[in-house]
Tab-separated table of C-alpha atoms and ligand atoms in Angstrom:
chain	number	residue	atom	x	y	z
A	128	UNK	CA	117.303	85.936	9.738
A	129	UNK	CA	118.123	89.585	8.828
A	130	UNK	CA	117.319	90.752	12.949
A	131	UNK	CA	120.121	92.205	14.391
A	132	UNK	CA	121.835	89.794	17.359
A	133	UNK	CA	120.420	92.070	20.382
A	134	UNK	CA	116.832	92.452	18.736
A	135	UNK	CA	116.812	88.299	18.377
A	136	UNK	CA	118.105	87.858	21.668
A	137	UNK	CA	115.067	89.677	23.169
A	138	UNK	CA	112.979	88.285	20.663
A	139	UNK	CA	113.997	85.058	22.153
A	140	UNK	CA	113.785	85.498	25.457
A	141	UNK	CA	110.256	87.028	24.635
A	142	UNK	CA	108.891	83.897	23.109
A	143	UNK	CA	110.724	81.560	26.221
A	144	UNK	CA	107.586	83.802	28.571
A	145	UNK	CA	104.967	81.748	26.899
A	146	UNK	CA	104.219	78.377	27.629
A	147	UNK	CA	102.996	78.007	23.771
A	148	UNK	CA	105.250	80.093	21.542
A	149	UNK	CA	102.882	81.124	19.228
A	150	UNK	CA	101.220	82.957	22.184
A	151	UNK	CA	103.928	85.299	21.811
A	152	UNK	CA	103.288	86.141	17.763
A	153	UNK	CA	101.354	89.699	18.552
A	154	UNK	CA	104.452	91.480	20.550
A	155	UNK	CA	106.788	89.678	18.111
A	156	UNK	CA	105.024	91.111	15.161
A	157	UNK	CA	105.540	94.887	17.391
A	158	UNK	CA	108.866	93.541	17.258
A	159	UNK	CA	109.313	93.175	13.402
A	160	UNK	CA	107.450	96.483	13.002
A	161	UNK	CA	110.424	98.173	14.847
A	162	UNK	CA	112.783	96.289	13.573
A	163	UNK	CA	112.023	97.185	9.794
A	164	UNK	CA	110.126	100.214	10.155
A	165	UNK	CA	107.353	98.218	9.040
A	166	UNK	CA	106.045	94.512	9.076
A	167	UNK	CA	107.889	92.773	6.238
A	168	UNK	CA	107.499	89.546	4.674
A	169	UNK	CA	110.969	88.612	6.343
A	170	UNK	CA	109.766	89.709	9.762
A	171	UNK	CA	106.895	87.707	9.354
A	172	UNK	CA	109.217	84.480	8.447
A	173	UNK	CA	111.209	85.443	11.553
A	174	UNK	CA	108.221	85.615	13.285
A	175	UNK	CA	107.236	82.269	12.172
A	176	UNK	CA	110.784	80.619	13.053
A	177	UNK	CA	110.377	81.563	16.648
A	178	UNK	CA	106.689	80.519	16.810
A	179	UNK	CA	106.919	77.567	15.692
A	180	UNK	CA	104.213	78.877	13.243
A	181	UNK	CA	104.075	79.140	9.294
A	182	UNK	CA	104.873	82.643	7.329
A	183	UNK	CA	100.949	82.405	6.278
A	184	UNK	CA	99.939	81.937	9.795
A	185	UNK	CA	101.907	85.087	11.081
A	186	UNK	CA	100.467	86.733	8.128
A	187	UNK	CA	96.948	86.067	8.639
A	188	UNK	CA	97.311	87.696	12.010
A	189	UNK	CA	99.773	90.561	11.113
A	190	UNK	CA	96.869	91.507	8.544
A	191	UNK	CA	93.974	91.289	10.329
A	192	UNK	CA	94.744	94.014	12.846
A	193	UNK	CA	95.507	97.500	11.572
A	194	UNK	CA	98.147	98.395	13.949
A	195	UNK	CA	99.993	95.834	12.390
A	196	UNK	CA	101.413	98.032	9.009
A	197	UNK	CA	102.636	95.841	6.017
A	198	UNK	CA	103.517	98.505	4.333
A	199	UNK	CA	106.293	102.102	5.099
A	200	UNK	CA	104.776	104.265	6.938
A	201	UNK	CA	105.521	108.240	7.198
A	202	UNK	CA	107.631	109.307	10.084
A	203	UNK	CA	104.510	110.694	11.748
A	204	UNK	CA	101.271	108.831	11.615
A	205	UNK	CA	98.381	110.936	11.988
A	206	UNK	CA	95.056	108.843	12.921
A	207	UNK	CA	91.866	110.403	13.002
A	208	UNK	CA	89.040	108.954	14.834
A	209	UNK	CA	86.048	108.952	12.778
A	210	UNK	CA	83.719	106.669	14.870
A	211	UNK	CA	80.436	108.164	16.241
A	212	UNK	CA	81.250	110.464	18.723
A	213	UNK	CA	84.256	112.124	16.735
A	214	UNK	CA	82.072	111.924	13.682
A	215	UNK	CA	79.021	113.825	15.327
A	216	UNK	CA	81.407	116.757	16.490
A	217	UNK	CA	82.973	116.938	13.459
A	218	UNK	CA	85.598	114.358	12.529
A	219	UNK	CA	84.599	114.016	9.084
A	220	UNK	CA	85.854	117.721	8.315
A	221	UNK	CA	89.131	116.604	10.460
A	222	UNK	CA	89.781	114.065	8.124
A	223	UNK	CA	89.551	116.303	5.534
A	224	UNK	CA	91.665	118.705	6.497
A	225	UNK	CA	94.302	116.147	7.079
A	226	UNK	CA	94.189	114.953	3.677
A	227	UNK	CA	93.987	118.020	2.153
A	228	UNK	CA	97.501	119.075	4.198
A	229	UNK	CA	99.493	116.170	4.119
A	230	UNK	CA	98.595	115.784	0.102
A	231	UNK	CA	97.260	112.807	-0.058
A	232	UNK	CA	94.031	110.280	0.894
A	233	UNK	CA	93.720	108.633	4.122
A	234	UNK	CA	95.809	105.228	4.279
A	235	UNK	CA	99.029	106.685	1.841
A	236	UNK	CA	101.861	108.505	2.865
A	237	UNK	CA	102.875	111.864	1.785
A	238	UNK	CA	105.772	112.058	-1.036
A	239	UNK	CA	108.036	113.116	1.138
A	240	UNK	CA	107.648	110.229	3.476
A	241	UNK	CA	107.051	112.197	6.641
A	242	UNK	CA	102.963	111.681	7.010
A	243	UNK	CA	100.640	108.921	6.492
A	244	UNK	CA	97.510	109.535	7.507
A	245	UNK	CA	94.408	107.118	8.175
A	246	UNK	CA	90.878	107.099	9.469
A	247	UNK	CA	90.615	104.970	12.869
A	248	UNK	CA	87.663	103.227	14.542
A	249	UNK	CA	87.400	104.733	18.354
A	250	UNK	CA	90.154	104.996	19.954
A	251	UNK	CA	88.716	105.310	23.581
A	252	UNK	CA	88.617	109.459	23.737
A	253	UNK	CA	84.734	109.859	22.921
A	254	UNK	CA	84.424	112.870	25.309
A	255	UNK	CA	87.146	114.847	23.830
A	256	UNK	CA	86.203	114.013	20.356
A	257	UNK	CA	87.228	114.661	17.834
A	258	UNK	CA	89.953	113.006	18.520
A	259	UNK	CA	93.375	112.229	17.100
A	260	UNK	CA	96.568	110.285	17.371
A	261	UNK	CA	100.082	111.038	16.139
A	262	UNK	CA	102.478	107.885	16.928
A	263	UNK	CA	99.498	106.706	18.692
A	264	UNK	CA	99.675	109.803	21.026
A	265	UNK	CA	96.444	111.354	21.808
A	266	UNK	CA	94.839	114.792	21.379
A	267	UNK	CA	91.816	115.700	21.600
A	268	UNK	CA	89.402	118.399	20.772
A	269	UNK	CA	90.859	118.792	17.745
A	270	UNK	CA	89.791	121.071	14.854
A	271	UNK	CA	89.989	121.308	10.857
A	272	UNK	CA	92.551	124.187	11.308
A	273	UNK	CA	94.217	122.430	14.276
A	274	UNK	CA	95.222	119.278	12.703
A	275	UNK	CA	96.287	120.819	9.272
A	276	UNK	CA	98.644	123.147	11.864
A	277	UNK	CA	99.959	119.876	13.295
A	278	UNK	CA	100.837	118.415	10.167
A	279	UNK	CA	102.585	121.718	9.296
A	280	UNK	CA	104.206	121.867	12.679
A	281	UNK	CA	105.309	117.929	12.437
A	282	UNK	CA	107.022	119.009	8.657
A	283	UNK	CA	108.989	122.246	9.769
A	284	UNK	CA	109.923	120.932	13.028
A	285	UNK	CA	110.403	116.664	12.580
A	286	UNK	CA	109.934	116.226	16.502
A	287	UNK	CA	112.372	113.076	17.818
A	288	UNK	CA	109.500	112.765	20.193
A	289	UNK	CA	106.176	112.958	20.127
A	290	UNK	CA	103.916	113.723	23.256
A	291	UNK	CA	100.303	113.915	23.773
A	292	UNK	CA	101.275	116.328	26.385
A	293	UNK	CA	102.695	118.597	24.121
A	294	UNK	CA	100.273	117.714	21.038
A	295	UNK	CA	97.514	118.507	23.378
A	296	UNK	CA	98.568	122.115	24.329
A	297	UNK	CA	99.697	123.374	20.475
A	298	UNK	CA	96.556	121.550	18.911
A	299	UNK	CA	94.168	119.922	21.553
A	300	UNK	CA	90.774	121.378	22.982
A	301	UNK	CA	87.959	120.047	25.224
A	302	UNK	CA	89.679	117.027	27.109
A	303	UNK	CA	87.251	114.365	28.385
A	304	UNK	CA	88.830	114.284	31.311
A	305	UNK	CA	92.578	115.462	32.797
A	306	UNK	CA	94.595	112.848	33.267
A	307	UNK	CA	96.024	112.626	36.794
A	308	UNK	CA	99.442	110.696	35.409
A	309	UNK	CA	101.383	111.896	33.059
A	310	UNK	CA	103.339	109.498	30.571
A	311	UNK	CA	106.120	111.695	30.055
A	312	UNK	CA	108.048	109.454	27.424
A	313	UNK	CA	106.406	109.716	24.292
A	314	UNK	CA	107.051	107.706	21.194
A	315	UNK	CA	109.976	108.051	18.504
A	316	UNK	CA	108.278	106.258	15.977
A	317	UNK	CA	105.184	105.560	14.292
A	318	UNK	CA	104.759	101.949	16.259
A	319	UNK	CA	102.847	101.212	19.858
A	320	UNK	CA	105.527	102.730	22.346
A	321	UNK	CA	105.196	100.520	25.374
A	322	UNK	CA	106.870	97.139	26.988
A	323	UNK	CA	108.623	95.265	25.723
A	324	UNK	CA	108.590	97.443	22.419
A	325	UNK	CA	110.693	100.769	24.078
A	326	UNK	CA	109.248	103.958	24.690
A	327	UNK	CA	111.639	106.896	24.172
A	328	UNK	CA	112.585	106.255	27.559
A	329	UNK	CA	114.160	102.936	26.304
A	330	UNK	CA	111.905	100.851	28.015
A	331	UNK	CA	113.264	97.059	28.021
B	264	FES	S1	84.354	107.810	18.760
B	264	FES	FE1	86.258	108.851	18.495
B	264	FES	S2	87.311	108.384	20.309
B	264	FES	FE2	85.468	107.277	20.523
């Protein structure tokens, strides 16, 4: 096993939650993903050893759902919704303008490794659509020139931490609806940034 000691240890304990350890093969695969940057085939056989499971079992779920990446991803990945709602107030030009800034086609990653972007099926923010994700924060509203300015502002500045706080004042617009908590924590990588993954915060 290549995990370090403390990330197996949690890994463990993790898996010890579930009466069936295979239950616990999605946040283990979250697990691998931070771990490695990225699910690889030897997160996947880790995954397996503490499931109980085979490597083709963990990878038959690790690539059925897309938030599960089997491949490196950018520093920053931007997600554009292009379901209905986005797509009927514009979403299709947002995609385009994302391509066309970061370089290359939705699902690759730039040359210089700090931007993948990708096309997403709704992502819950229909009344402030278009909308987008970076690190799977939200903004919404967002325009052709707004997201090309993101991707320009993500490449000059390389943020540690990503907000949809933040994203949402430099590049957001019409919000379906203001939020009355705040998650102030962000995410510091291009991975799901809640328990028992770690926020920023260092959520355990
Ligand atoms: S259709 Fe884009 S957020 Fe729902």
């Amino acid at each position: 096993m290549s995990w370090s000691v403390e990330t197996l240890a949690r890994a463990r304990s993790l898996a010890d939650r579930y009466p069936q350890k295979r239950s616990a093969i999605m946040p283990l695969l979250y697990m691998a993903m931070r771990e490695d940057g990225y699910v690889t085939e030897d997160g996947m056989r880790v995954v397996a050893e503490l499931t109980g499971l085979t490597p083709v079992q963990v990878e038959s779920v690790a690539s059925f759902y897309g938030m599960f990446k089997l491949i490196p991803q950018g520093e920053y990945l931007v997600s554009v919704c292009t379901s209905i709602a986005c797509m009927l107030n514009g979403a299709d030009d947002v995609m385009s303008s994302a391509e066309e800034q970061a370089g290359v086609p939705a699902g690759e990653t730039a040359a210089d490794g700090v931007v993948t972007v990708e096309h997403v099926e709704c992502i819950g923010a229909c009344g402030g659509a278009p909308a987008v994700q970076v690190n799977y924060e939200l903004v919404e509203g967002v325009t052709s020139e707004a997201v090309a300015a993101m991707i320009r502002w993500l490449r000059e500045n390389r943020p540690e931490t990503i907000t949809a706080a933040e994203l949402q004042e430099r590049f957001g617009g019409a919000r379906s609806f203001d939020p009355a908590i705040s998650e102030p924590q962000g995410a510091i990588g291009p991975f799901p940034a809640f328990d028992p993954y770690r926020t920023a915060g260092g959520a355990s």
